[in-house]
Coordinates of N, CA, C and O in Angstrom, one line a residue:
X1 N -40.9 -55.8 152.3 CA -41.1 -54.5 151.8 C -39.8 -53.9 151.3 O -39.6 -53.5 150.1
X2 N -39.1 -53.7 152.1 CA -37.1 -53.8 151.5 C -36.8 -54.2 150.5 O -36.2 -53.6 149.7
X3 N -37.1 -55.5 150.4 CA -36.6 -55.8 149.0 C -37.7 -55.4 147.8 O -37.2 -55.2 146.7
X4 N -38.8 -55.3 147.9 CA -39.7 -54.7 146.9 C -39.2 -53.3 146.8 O -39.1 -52.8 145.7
X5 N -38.9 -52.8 147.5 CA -38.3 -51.3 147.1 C -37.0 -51.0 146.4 O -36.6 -50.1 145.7
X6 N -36.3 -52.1 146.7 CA -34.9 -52.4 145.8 C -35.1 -53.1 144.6 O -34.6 -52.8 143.5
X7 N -35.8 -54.0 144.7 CA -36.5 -54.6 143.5 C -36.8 -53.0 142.5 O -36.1 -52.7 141.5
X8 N -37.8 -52.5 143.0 CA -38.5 -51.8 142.1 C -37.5 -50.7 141.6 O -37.9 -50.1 140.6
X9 N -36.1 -50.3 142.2 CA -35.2 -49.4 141.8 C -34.0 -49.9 141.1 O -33.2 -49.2 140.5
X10 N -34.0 -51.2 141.3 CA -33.1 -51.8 140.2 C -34.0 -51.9 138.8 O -33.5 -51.3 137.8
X11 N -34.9 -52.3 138.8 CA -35.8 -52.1 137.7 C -35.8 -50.8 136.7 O -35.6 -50.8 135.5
X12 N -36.1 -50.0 137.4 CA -36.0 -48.6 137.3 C -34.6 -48.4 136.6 O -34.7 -48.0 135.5
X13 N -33.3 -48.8 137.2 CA -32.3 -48.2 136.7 C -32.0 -49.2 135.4 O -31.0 -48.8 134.7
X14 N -32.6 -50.2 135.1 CA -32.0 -51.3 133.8 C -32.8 -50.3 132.9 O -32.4 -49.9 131.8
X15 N -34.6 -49.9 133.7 CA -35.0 -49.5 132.5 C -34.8 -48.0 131.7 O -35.4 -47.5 130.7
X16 N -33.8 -47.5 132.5 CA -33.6 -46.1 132.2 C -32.2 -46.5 131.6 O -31.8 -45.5 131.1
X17 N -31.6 -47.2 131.5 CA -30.5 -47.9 131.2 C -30.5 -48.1 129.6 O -29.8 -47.5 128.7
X18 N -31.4 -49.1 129.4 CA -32.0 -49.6 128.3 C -32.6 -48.5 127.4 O -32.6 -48.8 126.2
X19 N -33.0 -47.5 127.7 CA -33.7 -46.6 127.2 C -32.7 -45.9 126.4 O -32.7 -45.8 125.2
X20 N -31.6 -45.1 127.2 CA -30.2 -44.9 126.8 C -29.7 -45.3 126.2 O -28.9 -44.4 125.7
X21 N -29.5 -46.1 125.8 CA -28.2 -47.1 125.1 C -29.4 -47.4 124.0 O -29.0 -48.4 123.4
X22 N -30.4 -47.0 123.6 CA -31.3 -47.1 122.4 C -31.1 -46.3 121.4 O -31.1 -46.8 120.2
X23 N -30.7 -44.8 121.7 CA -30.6 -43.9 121.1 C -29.6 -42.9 121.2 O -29.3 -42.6 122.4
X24 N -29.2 -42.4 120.4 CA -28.0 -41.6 120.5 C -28.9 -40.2 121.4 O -28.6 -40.5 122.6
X25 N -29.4 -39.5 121.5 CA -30.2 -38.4 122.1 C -29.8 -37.0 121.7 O -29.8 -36.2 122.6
X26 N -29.4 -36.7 120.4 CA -29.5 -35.4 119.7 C -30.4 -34.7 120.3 O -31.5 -35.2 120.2
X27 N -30.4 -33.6 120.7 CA -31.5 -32.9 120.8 C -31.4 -31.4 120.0 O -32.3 -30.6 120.2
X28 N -30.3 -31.0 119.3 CA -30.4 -29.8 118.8 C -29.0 -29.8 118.1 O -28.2 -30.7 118.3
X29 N -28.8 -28.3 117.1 CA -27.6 -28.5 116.2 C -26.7 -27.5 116.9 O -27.4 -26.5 117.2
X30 N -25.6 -27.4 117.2 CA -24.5 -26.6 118.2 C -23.8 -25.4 117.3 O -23.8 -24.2 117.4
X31 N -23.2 -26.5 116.2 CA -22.1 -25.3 115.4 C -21.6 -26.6 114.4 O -21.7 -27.8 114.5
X32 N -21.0 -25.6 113.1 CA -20.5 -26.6 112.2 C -18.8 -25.6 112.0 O -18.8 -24.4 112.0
X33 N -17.7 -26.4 111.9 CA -16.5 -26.4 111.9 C -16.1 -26.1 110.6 O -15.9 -27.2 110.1
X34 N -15.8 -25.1 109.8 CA -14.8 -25.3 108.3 C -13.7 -24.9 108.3 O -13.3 -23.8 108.6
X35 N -12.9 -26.1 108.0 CA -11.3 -25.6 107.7 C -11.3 -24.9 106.4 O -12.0 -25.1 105.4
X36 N -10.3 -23.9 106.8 CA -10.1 -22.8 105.9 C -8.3 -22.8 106.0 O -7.5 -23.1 106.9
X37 N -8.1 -22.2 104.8 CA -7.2 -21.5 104.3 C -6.3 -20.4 105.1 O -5.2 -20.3 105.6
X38 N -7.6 -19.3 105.0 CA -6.6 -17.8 105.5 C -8.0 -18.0 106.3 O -9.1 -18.4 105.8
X39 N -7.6 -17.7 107.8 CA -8.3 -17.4 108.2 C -8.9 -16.0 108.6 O -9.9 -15.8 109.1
X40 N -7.8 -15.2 108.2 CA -8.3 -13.4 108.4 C -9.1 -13.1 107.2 O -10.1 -12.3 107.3
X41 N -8.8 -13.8 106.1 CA -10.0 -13.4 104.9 C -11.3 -14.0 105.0 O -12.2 -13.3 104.5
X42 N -11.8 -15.8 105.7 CA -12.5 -16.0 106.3 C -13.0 -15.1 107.0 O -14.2 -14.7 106.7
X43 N -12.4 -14.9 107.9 CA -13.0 -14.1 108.8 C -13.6 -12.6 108.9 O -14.2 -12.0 109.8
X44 N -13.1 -12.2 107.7 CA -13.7 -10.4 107.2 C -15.0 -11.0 106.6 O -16.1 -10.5 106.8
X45 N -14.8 -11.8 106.1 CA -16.2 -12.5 104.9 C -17.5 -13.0 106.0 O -18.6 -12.7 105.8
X46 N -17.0 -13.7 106.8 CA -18.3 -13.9 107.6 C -18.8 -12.9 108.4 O -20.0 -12.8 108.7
X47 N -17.7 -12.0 108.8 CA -18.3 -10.9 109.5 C -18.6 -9.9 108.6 O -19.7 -9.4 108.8
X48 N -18.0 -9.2 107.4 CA -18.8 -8.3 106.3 C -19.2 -8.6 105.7 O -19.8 -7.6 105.2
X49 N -19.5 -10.0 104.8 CA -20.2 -9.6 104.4 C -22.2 -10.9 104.3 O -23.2 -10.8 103.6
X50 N -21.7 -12.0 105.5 CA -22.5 -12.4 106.0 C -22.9 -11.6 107.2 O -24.0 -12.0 107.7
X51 N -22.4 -10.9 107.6 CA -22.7 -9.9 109.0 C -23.0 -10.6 110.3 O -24.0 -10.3 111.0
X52 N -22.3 -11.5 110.5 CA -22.3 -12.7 111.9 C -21.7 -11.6 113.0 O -21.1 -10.5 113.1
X53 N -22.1 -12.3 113.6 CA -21.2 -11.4 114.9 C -20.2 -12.9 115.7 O -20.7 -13.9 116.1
X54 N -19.0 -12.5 115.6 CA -18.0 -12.8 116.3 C -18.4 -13.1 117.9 O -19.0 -12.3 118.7
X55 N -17.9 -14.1 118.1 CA -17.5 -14.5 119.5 C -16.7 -14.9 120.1 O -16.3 -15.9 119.5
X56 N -16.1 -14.6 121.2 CA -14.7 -14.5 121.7 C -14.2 -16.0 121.7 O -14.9 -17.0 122.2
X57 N -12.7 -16.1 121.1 CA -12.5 -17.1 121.0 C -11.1 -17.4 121.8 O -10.2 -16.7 121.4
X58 N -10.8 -18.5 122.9 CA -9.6 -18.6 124.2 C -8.7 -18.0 123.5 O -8.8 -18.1 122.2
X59 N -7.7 -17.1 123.9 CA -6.5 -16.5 123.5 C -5.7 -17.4 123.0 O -4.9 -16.9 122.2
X60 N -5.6 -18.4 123.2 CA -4.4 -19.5 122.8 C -4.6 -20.1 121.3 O -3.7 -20.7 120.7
X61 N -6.2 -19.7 120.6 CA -6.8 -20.1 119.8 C -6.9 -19.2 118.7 O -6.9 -19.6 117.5
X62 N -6.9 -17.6 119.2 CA -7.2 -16.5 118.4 C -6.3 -16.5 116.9 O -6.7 -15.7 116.0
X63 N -5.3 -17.2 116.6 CA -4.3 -17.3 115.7 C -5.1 -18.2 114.7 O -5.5 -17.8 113.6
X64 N -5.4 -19.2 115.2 CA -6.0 -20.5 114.4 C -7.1 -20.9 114.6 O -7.2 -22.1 114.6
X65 N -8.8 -19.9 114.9 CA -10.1 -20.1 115.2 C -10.6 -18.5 115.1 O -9.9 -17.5 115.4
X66 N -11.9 -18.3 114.6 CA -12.5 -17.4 114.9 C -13.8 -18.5 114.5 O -13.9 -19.3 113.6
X67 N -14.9 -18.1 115.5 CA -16.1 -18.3 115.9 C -17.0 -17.0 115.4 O -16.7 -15.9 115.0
X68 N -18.4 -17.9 115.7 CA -19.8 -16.8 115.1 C -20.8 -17.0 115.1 O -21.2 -17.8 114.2
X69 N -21.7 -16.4 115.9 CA -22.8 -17.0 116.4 C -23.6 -16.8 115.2 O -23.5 -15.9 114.3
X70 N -24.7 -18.0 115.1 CA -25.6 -18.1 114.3 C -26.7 -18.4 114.9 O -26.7 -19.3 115.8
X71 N -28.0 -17.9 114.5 CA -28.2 -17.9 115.0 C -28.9 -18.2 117.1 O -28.1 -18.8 117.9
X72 N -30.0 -17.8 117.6 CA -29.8 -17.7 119.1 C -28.7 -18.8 119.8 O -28.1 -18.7 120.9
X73 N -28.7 -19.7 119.0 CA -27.7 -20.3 120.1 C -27.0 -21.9 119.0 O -26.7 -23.0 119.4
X74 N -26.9 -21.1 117.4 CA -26.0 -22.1 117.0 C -24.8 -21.2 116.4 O -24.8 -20.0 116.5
X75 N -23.6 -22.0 115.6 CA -22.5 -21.5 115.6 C -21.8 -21.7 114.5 O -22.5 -22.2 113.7
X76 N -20.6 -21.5 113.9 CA -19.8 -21.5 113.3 C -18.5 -21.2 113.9 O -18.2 -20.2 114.6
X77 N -17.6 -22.2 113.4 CA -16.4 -22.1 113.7 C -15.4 -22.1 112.5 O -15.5 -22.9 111.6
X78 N -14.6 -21.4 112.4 CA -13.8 -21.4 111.1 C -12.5 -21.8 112.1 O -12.2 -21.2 113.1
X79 N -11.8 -23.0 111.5 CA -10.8 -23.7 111.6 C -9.2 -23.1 111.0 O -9.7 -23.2 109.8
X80 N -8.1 -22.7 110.8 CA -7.1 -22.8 109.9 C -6.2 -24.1 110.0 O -6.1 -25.1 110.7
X81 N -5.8 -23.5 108.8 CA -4.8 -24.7 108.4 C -5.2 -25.5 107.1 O -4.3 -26.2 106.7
X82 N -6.7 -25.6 106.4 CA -6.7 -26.1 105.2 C -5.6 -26.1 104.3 O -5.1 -25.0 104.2
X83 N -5.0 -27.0 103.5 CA -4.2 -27.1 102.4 C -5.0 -27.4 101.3 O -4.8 -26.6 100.3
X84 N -6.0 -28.3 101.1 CA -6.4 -28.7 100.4 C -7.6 -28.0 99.5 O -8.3 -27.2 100.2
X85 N -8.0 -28.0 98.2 CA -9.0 -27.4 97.9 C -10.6 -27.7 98.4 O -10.8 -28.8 99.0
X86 N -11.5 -27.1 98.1 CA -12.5 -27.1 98.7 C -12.9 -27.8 97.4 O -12.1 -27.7 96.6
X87 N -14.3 -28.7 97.0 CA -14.9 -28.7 95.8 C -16.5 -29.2 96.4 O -16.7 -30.3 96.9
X88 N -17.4 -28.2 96.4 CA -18.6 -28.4 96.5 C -19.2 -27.8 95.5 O -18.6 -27.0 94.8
X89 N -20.8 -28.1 95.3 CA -21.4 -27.4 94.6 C -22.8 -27.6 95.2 O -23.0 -28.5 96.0
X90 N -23.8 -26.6 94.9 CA -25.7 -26.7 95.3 C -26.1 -27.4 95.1 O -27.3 -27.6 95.0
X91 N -25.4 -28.2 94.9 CA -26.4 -29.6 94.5 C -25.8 -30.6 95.6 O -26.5 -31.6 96.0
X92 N -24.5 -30.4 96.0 CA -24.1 -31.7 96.8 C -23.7 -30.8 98.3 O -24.7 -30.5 99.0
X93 N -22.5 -30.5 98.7 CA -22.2 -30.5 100.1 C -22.2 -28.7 100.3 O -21.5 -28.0 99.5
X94 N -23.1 -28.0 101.3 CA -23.5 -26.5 101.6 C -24.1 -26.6 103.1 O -24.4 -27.5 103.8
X95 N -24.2 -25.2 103.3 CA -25.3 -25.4 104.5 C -25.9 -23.9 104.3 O -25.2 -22.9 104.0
X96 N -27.5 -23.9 104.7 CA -28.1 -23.1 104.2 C -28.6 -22.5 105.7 O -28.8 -23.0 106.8
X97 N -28.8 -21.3 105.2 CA -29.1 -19.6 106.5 C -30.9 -19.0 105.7 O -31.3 -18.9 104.6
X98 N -31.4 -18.8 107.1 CA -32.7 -18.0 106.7 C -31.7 -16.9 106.7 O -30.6 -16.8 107.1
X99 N -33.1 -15.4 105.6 CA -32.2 -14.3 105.8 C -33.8 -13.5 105.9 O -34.9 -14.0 105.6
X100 N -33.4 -12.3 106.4 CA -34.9 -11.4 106.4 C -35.7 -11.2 105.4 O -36.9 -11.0 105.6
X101 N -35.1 -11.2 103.9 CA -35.9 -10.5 103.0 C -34.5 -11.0 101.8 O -33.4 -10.6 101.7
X102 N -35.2 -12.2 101.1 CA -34.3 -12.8 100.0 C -34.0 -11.4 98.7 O -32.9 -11.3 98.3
X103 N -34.8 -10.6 98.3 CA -34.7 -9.8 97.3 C -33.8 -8.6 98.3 O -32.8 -8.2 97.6
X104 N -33.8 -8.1 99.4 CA -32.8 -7.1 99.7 C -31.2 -8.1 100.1 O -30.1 -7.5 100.0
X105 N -31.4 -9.5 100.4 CA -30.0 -9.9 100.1 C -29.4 -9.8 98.8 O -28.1 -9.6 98.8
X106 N -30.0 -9.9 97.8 CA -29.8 -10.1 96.5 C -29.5 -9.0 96.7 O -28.5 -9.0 97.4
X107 N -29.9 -7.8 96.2 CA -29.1 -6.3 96.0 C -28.0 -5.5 97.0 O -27.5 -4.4 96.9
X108 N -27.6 -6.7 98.1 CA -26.9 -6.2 98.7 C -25.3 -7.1 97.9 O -24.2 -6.6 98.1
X109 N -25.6 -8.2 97.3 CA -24.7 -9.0 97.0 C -24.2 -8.3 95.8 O -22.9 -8.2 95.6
X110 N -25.4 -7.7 94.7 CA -24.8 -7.0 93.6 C -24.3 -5.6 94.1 O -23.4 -5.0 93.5
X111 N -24.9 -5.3 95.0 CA -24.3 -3.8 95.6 C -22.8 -3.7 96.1 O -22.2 -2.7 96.4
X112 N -22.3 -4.9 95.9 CA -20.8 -5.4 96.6 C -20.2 -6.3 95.5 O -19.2 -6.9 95.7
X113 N -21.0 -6.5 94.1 CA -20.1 -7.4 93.3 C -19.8 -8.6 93.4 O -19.0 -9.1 92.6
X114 N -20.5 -9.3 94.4 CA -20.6 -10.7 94.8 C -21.4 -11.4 94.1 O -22.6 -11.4 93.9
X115 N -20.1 -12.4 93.4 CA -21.4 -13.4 92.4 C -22.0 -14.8 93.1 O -21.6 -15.5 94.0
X116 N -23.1 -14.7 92.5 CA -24.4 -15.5 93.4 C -24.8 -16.6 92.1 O -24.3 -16.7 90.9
X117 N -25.8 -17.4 92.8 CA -27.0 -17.9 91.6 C -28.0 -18.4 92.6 O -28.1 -19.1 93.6
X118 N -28.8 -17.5 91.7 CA -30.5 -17.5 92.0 C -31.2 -18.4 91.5 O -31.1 -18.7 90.3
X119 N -32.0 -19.0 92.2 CA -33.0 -19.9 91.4 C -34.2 -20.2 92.8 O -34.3 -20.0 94.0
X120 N -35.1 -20.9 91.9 CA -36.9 -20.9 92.7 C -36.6 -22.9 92.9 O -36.3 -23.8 92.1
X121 N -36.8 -22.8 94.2 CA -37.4 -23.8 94.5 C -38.5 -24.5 93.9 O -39.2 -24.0 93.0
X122 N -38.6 -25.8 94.4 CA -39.6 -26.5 93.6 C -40.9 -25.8 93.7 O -41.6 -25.5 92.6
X123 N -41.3 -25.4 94.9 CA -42.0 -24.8 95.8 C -42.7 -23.6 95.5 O -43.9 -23.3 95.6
X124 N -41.3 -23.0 94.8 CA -41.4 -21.5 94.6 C -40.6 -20.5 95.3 O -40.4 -19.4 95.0
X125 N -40.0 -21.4 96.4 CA -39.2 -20.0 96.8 C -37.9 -20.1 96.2 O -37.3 -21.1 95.7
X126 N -37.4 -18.7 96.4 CA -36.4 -17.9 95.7 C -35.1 -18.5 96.7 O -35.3 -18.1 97.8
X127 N -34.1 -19.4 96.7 CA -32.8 -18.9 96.9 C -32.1 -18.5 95.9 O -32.3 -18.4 94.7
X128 N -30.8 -18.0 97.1 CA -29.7 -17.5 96.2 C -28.4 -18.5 96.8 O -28.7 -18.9 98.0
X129 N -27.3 -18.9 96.4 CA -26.2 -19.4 96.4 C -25.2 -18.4 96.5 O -25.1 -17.4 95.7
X130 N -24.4 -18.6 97.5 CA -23.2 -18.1 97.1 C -21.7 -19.0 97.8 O -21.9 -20.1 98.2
X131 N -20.8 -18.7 98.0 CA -19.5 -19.0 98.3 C -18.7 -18.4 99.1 O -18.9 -17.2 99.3
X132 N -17.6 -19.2 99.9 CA -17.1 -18.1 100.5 C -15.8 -17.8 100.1 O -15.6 -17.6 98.9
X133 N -14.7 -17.9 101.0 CA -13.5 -17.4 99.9 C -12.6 -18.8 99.6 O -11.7 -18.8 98.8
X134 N -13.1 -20.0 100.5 CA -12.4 -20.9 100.3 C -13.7 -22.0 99.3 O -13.3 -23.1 99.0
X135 N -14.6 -21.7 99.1 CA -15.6 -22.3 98.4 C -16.3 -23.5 98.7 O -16.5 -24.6 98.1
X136 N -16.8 -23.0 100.0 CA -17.6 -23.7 100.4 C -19.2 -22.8 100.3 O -19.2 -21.6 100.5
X137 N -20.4 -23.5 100.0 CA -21.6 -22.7 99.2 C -22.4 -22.7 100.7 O -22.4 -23.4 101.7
X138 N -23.1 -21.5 100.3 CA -24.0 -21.2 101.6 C -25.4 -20.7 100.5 O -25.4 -20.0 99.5
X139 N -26.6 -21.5 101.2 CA -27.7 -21.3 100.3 C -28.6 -20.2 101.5 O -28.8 -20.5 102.7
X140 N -28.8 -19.1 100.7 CA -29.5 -18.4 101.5 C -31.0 -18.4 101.3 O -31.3 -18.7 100.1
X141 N -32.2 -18.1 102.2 CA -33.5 -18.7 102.1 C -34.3 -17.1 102.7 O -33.6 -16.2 103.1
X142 N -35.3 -17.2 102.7 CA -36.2 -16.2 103.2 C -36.9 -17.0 104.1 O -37.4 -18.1 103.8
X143 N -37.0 -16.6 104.8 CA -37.3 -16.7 106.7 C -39.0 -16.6 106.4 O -39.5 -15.5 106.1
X144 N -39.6 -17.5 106.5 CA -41.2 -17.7 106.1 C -41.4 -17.4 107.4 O -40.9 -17.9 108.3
X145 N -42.9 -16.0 107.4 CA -43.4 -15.5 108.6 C -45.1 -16.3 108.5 O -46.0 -15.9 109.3
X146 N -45.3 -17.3 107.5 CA -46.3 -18.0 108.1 C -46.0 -19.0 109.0 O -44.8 -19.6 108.9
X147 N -47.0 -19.3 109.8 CA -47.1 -20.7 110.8 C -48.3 -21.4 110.6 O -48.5 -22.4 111.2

């Protein structure tokens, strides 16, 4: 009976073993990293005029990082020290944000002189594009309240 019970726990551990080493085990997205340029101009732009809220970032870091929650529990990190230019465009490398109401982002962007481009999904819905100060594109979306 001893050995059937060690038996059956070595078993147990190859097969939880095996199961592991199958798959990487992502389970959710944390935060995405952009090196930037200036990071104080970065950093007014995500907080005025994407309106992120800032989160405290180690004192030893505050020079060269400012962080920003995104949504309930994903992130942004803005990196310094870029030299290099940025070159993306909507069609290739972005990362896109729901927003409450795509037509009052829009008037808040011309309300501030921020140039955009608008265009309809295949679908139909409305994004808008925009940039930040180092030109990297952020596609903004309307937050669909069907399920």
């Amino acid at each position: 009976m001893r050995y059937y019970f060690l038996l059956v726990i070595f078993i147990s551990s190859i097969t939880a073993y095996s199961q592991s080493a199958d798959k990487l085990g992502i389970v959710k997205h944390n935060h995405i990293g952009l090196h930037v340029k200036d990071i104080q101009a970065s950093t007014k732009f995500y907080r005025e005029t994407l309106g992120l809220q800032p989160i405290p970032v180690p004192d030893d870091l505050k020079a060269i990082r400012s962080w920003f929650k995104l949504g309930e529990d994903q992130q942004i990190h803005l990196l310094a020290g870029r030299t290099e230019p940025v070159v993306n465009d909507r069609n290739g490398g972005h990362f896109a944000v729901f927003v409450e109401n795509i037509d009052q982002a829009e008037a808040f962007l011309k309300k501030r002189n921020i140039s955009y481009h608008p265009q309809v999904r295949f679908d139909g819905v409305k994004q808008i594009y925009i940039t930040d100060p180092d030109g990297y594109v952020i596609e903004l979306n309307q937050i669909s309240t069907k399920k």
